Amino acid sequence: TRRLVQVVQAQDVESIHVEREDELPLARLRNAARIGLTAGASTPKERIDRVQAALAGMGRDNASHAR
């Protein structure tokens, strides 16, 4: 997962690494034009689902999810 953040940052795209939904900086993310969600292969699906739900709860129903 940390490697995924490095790859994104190398493309000059802002990225945030979180482990849990309560780590999301929701106030900061509200101003984003687009939010993508990615996770490492070992990240439990339940954890990904909780982060995605938190994003959807702030009006981001179309949050992308790649695994």
mmCIF file of N, CA, C and O in Angstrom:
data_model
loop_
_atom_site.group_PDB
_atom_site.id
_atom_site.type_symbol
_atom_site.label_atom_id
_atom_site.label_comp_id
_atom_site.label_asym_id
_atom_site.label_seq_id
_atom_site.Cartn_x
_atom_site.Cartn_y
_atom_site.Cartn_z
ATOM 1 N N THR A 1 0.819 -1.191 0.000
ATOM 2 C CA THR A 1 0.000 0.000 0.000
ATOM 3 C C THR A 1 0.862 1.254 0.000
ATOM 4 O O THR A 1 0.597 2.192 -0.731
ATOM 5 N N ARG A 2 1.908 1.258 0.793
ATOM 6 C CA ARG A 2 2.793 2.429 0.812
ATOM 7 C C ARG A 2 3.468 2.619 -0.542
ATOM 8 O O ARG A 2 3.684 3.739 -0.980
ATOM 9 N N ARG A 3 3.765 1.533 -1.204
ATOM 10 C CA ARG A 3 4.373 1.619 -2.531
ATOM 11 C C ARG A 3 3.404 2.253 -3.528
ATOM 12 O O ARG A 3 3.803 3.031 -4.392
ATOM 13 N N LEU A 4 2.130 1.949 -3.405
ATOM 14 C CA LEU A 4 1.133 2.560 -4.286
ATOM 15 C C LEU A 4 1.127 4.075 -4.117
ATOM 16 O O LEU A 4 1.023 4.809 -5.094
ATOM 17 N N VAL A 5 1.250 4.549 -2.900
ATOM 18 C CA VAL A 5 1.306 5.989 -2.646
ATOM 19 C C VAL A 5 2.529 6.590 -3.322
ATOM 20 O O VAL A 5 2.453 7.642 -3.956
ATOM 21 N N GLN A 6 3.661 5.921 -3.233
ATOM 22 C CA GLN A 6 4.888 6.412 -3.866
ATOM 23 C C GLN A 6 4.725 6.505 -5.381
ATOM 24 O O GLN A 6 5.183 7.473 -6.004
ATOM 25 N N VAL A 7 4.092 5.517 -5.972
ATOM 26 C CA VAL A 7 3.882 5.519 -7.428
ATOM 27 C C VAL A 7 3.011 6.705 -7.835
ATOM 28 O O VAL A 7 3.316 7.413 -8.797
ATOM 29 N N VAL A 8 1.952 6.950 -7.098
ATOM 30 C CA VAL A 8 1.056 8.071 -7.401
ATOM 31 C C VAL A 8 1.783 9.398 -7.216
ATOM 32 O O VAL A 8 1.700 10.288 -8.056
ATOM 33 N N GLN A 9 2.510 9.537 -6.132
ATOM 34 C CA GLN A 9 3.227 10.783 -5.869
ATOM 35 C C GLN A 9 4.279 11.052 -6.935
ATOM 36 O O GLN A 9 4.530 12.204 -7.282
ATOM 37 N N ALA A 10 4.868 10.021 -7.491
ATOM 38 C CA ALA A 10 5.858 10.185 -8.556
ATOM 39 C C ALA A 10 5.232 10.789 -9.812
ATOM 40 O O ALA A 10 5.934 11.355 -10.648
ATOM 41 N N GLN A 11 3.913 10.699 -9.926
ATOM 42 C CA GLN A 11 3.188 11.272 -11.065
ATOM 43 C C GLN A 11 2.669 12.673 -10.748
ATOM 44 O O GLN A 11 1.835 13.209 -11.471
ATOM 45 N N ASP A 12 3.150 13.253 -9.650
ATOM 46 C CA ASP A 12 2.715 14.581 -9.203
ATOM 47 C C ASP A 12 1.219 14.655 -8.937
ATOM 48 O O ASP A 12 0.558 15.653 -9.217
ATOM 49 N N VAL A 13 0.690 13.573 -8.398
ATOM 50 C CA VAL A 13 -0.708 13.528 -8.000
ATOM 51 C C VAL A 13 -0.745 13.479 -6.477
ATOM 52 O O VAL A 13 -0.054 12.670 -5.862
ATOM 53 N N GLU A 14 -1.529 14.364 -5.883
ATOM 54 C CA GLU A 14 -1.633 14.364 -4.426
ATOM 55 C C GLU A 14 -2.203 13.037 -3.954
ATOM 56 O O GLU A 14 -3.150 12.509 -4.538
ATOM 57 N N SER A 15 -1.625 12.493 -2.917
ATOM 58 C CA SER A 15 -2.119 11.228 -2.379
ATOM 59 C C SER A 15 -2.041 11.253 -0.859
ATOM 60 O O SER A 15 -1.233 11.967 -0.274
ATOM 61 N N ILE A 16 -2.907 10.476 -0.269
ATOM 62 C CA ILE A 16 -2.989 10.375 1.178
ATOM 63 C C ILE A 16 -3.024 8.893 1.529
ATOM 64 O O ILE A 16 -3.832 8.142 0.975
ATOM 65 N N HIS A 17 -2.169 8.475 2.437
ATOM 66 C CA HIS A 17 -2.148 7.082 2.878
ATOM 67 C C HIS A 17 -2.893 6.982 4.201
ATOM 68 O O HIS A 17 -2.552 7.654 5.165
ATOM 69 N N VAL A 18 -3.947 6.181 4.217
ATOM 70 C CA VAL A 18 -4.687 5.940 5.450
ATOM 71 C C VAL A 18 -4.840 4.436 5.643
ATOM 72 O O VAL A 18 -4.857 3.678 4.680
ATOM 73 N N GLU A 19 -4.957 4.028 6.873
ATOM 74 C CA GLU A 19 -5.196 2.628 7.206
ATOM 75 C C GLU A 19 -6.660 2.374 7.555
ATOM 76 O O GLU A 19 -7.156 1.277 7.385
ATOM 77 N N ARG A 20 -7.334 3.419 8.067
ATOM 78 C CA ARG A 20 -8.715 3.280 8.510
ATOM 79 C C ARG A 20 -9.523 4.514 8.100
ATOM 80 O O ARG A 20 -8.973 5.579 7.884
ATOM 81 N N GLU A 21 -10.829 4.338 8.058
ATOM 82 C CA GLU A 21 -11.711 5.433 7.644
ATOM 83 C C GLU A 21 -11.626 6.638 8.575
ATOM 84 O O GLU A 21 -11.804 7.773 8.137
ATOM 85 N N ASP A 22 -11.312 6.431 9.839
ATOM 86 C CA ASP A 22 -11.246 7.569 10.759
ATOM 87 C C ASP A 22 -9.991 8.411 10.553
ATOM 88 O O ASP A 22 -9.850 9.469 11.165
ATOM 89 N N GLU A 23 -9.107 7.979 9.686
ATOM 90 C CA GLU A 23 -7.903 8.751 9.349
ATOM 91 C C GLU A 23 -8.110 9.668 8.143
ATOM 92 O O GLU A 23 -7.234 10.463 7.815
ATOM 93 N N LEU A 24 -9.254 9.550 7.464
ATOM 94 C CA LEU A 24 -9.519 10.373 6.289
ATOM 95 C C LEU A 24 -9.665 11.841 6.676
ATOM 96 O O LEU A 24 -10.451 12.170 7.562
ATOM 97 N N PRO A 25 -8.948 12.731 5.990
ATOM 98 C CA PRO A 25 -9.113 14.168 6.242
ATOM 99 C C PRO A 25 -10.310 14.686 5.433
ATOM 100 O O PRO A 25 -10.157 15.313 4.381
ATOM 101 N N LEU A 26 -11.506 14.397 5.916
ATOM 102 C CA LEU A 26 -12.724 14.666 5.152
ATOM 103 C C LEU A 26 -12.874 16.129 4.745
ATOM 104 O O LEU A 26 -13.293 16.413 3.618
ATOM 105 N N ALA A 27 -12.545 17.060 5.621
ATOM 106 C CA ALA A 27 -12.664 18.476 5.272
ATOM 107 C C ALA A 27 -11.780 18.805 4.074
ATOM 108 O O ALA A 27 -12.181 19.536 3.169
ATOM 109 N N ARG A 28 -10.604 18.270 4.055
ATOM 110 C CA ARG A 28 -9.664 18.503 2.943
ATOM 111 C C ARG A 28 -10.152 17.834 1.663
ATOM 112 O O ARG A 28 -10.041 18.384 0.573
ATOM 113 N N LEU A 29 -10.710 16.648 1.793
ATOM 114 C CA LEU A 29 -11.144 15.892 0.619
ATOM 115 C C LEU A 29 -12.400 16.467 -0.025
ATOM 116 O O LEU A 29 -12.627 16.264 -1.217
ATOM 117 N N ARG A 30 -13.202 17.184 0.728
ATOM 118 C CA ARG A 30 -14.444 17.758 0.174
ATOM 119 C C ARG A 30 -14.180 18.680 -1.011
ATOM 120 O O ARG A 30 -15.024 18.842 -1.877
ATOM 121 N N ASN A 31 -13.018 19.297 -1.057
ATOM 122 C CA ASN A 31 -12.681 20.226 -2.139
ATOM 123 C C ASN A 31 -12.044 19.544 -3.345
ATOM 124 O O ASN A 31 -11.758 20.204 -4.334
ATOM 125 N N ALA A 32 -11.824 18.245 -3.265
ATOM 126 C CA ALA A 32 -11.169 17.529 -4.363
ATOM 127 C C ALA A 32 -12.124 17.345 -5.541
ATOM 128 O O ALA A 32 -13.306 17.034 -5.360
ATOM 129 N N ALA A 33 -11.609 17.532 -6.737
ATOM 130 C CA ALA A 33 -12.412 17.317 -7.940
ATOM 131 C C ALA A 33 -12.621 15.829 -8.194
ATOM 132 O O ALA A 33 -13.654 15.404 -8.706
ATOM 133 N N ARG A 34 -11.647 15.022 -7.795
ATOM 134 C CA ARG A 34 -11.705 13.585 -8.040
ATOM 135 C C ARG A 34 -10.960 12.880 -6.916
ATOM 136 O O ARG A 34 -9.909 13.322 -6.481
ATOM 137 N N ILE A 35 -11.507 11.764 -6.472
ATOM 138 C CA ILE A 35 -10.852 10.948 -5.449
ATOM 139 C C ILE A 35 -10.804 9.518 -5.952
ATOM 140 O O ILE A 35 -11.821 8.959 -6.367
ATOM 141 N N GLY A 36 -9.638 8.928 -5.916
ATOM 142 C CA GLY A 36 -9.472 7.523 -6.261
ATOM 143 C C GLY A 36 -9.107 6.750 -5.009
ATOM 144 O O GLY A 36 -8.473 7.274 -4.091
ATOM 145 N N LEU A 37 -9.508 5.515 -4.952
ATOM 146 C CA LEU A 37 -9.229 4.659 -3.803
ATOM 147 C C LEU A 37 -8.540 3.404 -4.304
ATOM 148 O O LEU A 37 -9.033 2.741 -5.216
ATOM 149 N N THR A 38 -7.397 3.105 -3.737
ATOM 150 C CA THR A 38 -6.682 1.896 -4.110
ATOM 151 C C THR A 38 -6.160 1.244 -2.840
ATOM 152 O O THR A 38 -6.030 1.895 -1.805
ATOM 153 N N ALA A 39 -5.890 -0.045 -2.914
ATOM 154 C CA ALA A 39 -5.417 -0.773 -1.742
ATOM 155 C C ALA A 39 -4.493 -1.895 -2.179
ATOM 156 O O ALA A 39 -4.617 -2.416 -3.294
ATOM 157 N N GLY A 40 -3.593 -2.247 -1.301
ATOM 158 C CA GLY A 40 -2.702 -3.372 -1.561
ATOM 159 C C GLY A 40 -3.462 -4.691 -1.505
ATOM 160 O O GLY A 40 -4.558 -4.773 -0.939
ATOM 161 N N ALA A 41 -2.871 -5.713 -2.067
ATOM 162 C CA ALA A 41 -3.525 -7.025 -2.146
ATOM 163 C C ALA A 41 -3.841 -7.612 -0.780
ATOM 164 O O ALA A 41 -4.807 -8.366 -0.636
ATOM 165 N N SER A 42 -3.075 -7.265 0.225
ATOM 166 C CA SER A 42 -3.301 -7.856 1.553
ATOM 167 C C SER A 42 -4.267 -7.044 2.412
ATOM 168 O O SER A 42 -4.594 -7.444 3.525
ATOM 169 N N THR A 43 -4.760 -5.919 1.894
ATOM 170 C CA THR A 43 -5.698 -5.106 2.666
ATOM 171 C C THR A 43 -7.044 -5.819 2.747
ATOM 172 O O THR A 43 -7.615 -6.167 1.715
ATOM 173 N N PRO A 44 -7.554 -6.032 3.955
ATOM 174 C CA PRO A 44 -8.850 -6.724 4.089
ATOM 175 C C PRO A 44 -9.972 -5.956 3.401
ATOM 176 O O PRO A 44 -10.058 -4.729 3.489
ATOM 177 N N LYS A 45 -10.845 -6.694 2.713
ATOM 178 C CA LYS A 45 -11.957 -6.096 1.983
ATOM 179 C C LYS A 45 -12.833 -5.252 2.902
ATOM 180 O O LYS A 45 -13.308 -4.184 2.503
ATOM 181 N N GLU A 46 -13.052 -5.691 4.116
ATOM 182 C CA GLU A 46 -13.888 -4.946 5.058
ATOM 183 C C GLU A 46 -13.306 -3.560 5.322
ATOM 184 O O GLU A 46 -14.046 -2.584 5.463
ATOM 185 N N ARG A 47 -11.996 -3.468 5.406
ATOM 186 C CA ARG A 47 -11.348 -2.176 5.654
ATOM 187 C C ARG A 47 -11.546 -1.255 4.446
ATOM 188 O O ARG A 47 -11.852 -0.079 4.594
ATOM 189 N N ILE A 48 -11.373 -1.806 3.258
ATOM 190 C CA ILE A 48 -11.579 -1.032 2.032
ATOM 191 C C ILE A 48 -13.026 -0.550 1.957
ATOM 192 O O ILE A 48 -13.295 0.609 1.647
ATOM 193 N N ASP A 49 -13.954 -1.439 2.261
ATOM 194 C CA ASP A 49 -15.379 -1.089 2.219
ATOM 195 C C ASP A 49 -15.707 0.048 3.181
ATOM 196 O O ASP A 49 -16.497 0.936 2.857
ATOM 197 N N ARG A 50 -15.112 0.043 4.369
ATOM 198 C CA ARG A 50 -15.379 1.101 5.347
ATOM 199 C C ARG A 50 -14.839 2.447 4.863
ATOM 200 O O ARG A 50 -15.497 3.488 5.026
ATOM 201 N N VAL A 51 -13.658 2.441 4.246
ATOM 202 C CA VAL A 51 -13.095 3.689 3.712
ATOM 203 C C VAL A 51 -13.963 4.186 2.565
ATOM 204 O O VAL A 51 -14.298 5.371 2.486
ATOM 205 N N GLN A 52 -14.364 3.286 1.692
ATOM 206 C CA GLN A 52 -15.209 3.673 0.564
ATOM 207 C C GLN A 52 -16.546 4.223 1.056
ATOM 208 O O GLN A 52 -17.049 5.221 0.526
ATOM 209 N N ALA A 53 -17.115 3.621 2.085
ATOM 210 C CA ALA A 53 -18.382 4.109 2.637
ATOM 211 C C ALA A 53 -18.216 5.507 3.228
ATOM 212 O O ALA A 53 -19.110 6.350 3.088
ATOM 213 N N ALA A 54 -17.105 5.748 3.887
ATOM 214 C CA ALA A 54 -16.857 7.079 4.448
ATOM 215 C C ALA A 54 -16.765 8.117 3.337
ATOM 216 O O ALA A 54 -17.295 9.226 3.465
ATOM 217 N N LEU A 55 -16.120 7.763 2.241
ATOM 218 C CA LEU A 55 -16.033 8.683 1.101
ATOM 219 C C LEU A 55 -17.410 8.913 0.485
ATOM 220 O O LEU A 55 -17.780 10.039 0.168
ATOM 221 N N ALA A 56 -18.181 7.851 0.345
ATOM 222 C CA ALA A 56 -19.528 7.976 -0.221
ATOM 223 C C ALA A 56 -20.415 8.810 0.691
ATOM 224 O O ALA A 56 -21.260 9.569 0.216
ATOM 225 N N GLY A 57 -20.189 8.722 1.984
ATOM 226 C CA GLY A 57 -20.979 9.472 2.946
ATOM 227 C C GLY A 57 -20.770 10.969 2.864
ATOM 228 O O GLY A 57 -21.567 11.740 3.367
ATOM 229 N N MET A 58 -19.700 11.399 2.211
ATOM 230 C CA MET A 58 -19.481 12.836 2.038
ATOM 231 C C MET A 58 -19.895 13.280 0.643
ATOM 232 O O MET A 58 -19.475 14.308 0.159
ATOM 233 N N GLY A 59 -20.736 12.461 -0.010
ATOM 234 C CA GLY A 59 -21.255 12.824 -1.319
ATOM 235 C C GLY A 59 -20.396 12.326 -2.457
ATOM 236 O O GLY A 59 -20.515 12.785 -3.575
ATOM 237 N N ARG A 60 -19.558 11.365 -2.190
ATOM 238 C CA ARG A 60 -18.659 10.812 -3.209
ATOM 239 C C ARG A 60 -19.132 9.419 -3.619
ATOM 240 O O ARG A 60 -18.428 8.449 -3.484
ATOM 241 N N ASP A 61 -20.334 9.317 -4.132
ATOM 242 C CA ASP A 61 -20.888 8.019 -4.483
ATOM 243 C C ASP A 61 -20.132 7.326 -5.608
ATOM 244 O O ASP A 61 -20.233 6.130 -5.773
ATOM 245 N N ASN A 62 -19.384 8.081 -6.373
ATOM 246 C CA ASN A 62 -18.675 7.491 -7.505
ATOM 247 C C ASN A 62 -17.182 7.319 -7.202
ATOM 248 O O ASN A 62 -16.375 7.308 -8.120
ATOM 249 N N ALA A 63 -16.835 7.104 -5.946
ATOM 250 C CA ALA A 63 -15.430 6.871 -5.590
ATOM 251 C C ALA A 63 -14.950 5.616 -6.304
ATOM 252 O O ALA A 63 -15.611 4.589 -6.281
ATOM 253 N N SER A 64 -13.811 5.724 -6.971
ATOM 254 C CA SER A 64 -13.298 4.557 -7.697
ATOM 255 C C SER A 64 -12.598 3.636 -6.729
ATOM 256 O O SER A 64 -12.043 4.036 -5.732
ATOM 257 N N HIS A 65 -12.647 2.367 -7.028
ATOM 258 C CA HIS A 65 -12.077 1.352 -6.147
ATOM 259 C C HIS A 65 -11.313 0.350 -7.006
ATOM 260 O O HIS A 65 -11.906 -0.338 -7.804
ATOM 261 N N ALA A 66 -10.014 0.321 -6.845
ATOM 262 C CA ALA A 66 -9.182 -0.634 -7.575
ATOM 263 C C ALA A 66 -8.404 -1.453 -6.558
ATOM 264 O O ALA A 66 -7.954 -0.946 -5.555
ATOM 265 N N ARG A 67 -8.282 -2.708 -6.828
ATOM 266 C CA ARG A 67 -7.538 -3.547 -5.893
ATOM 267 C C ARG A 67 -6.506 -4.350 -6.624
ATOM 268 O O ARG A 67 -6.678 -4.850 -7.662
#
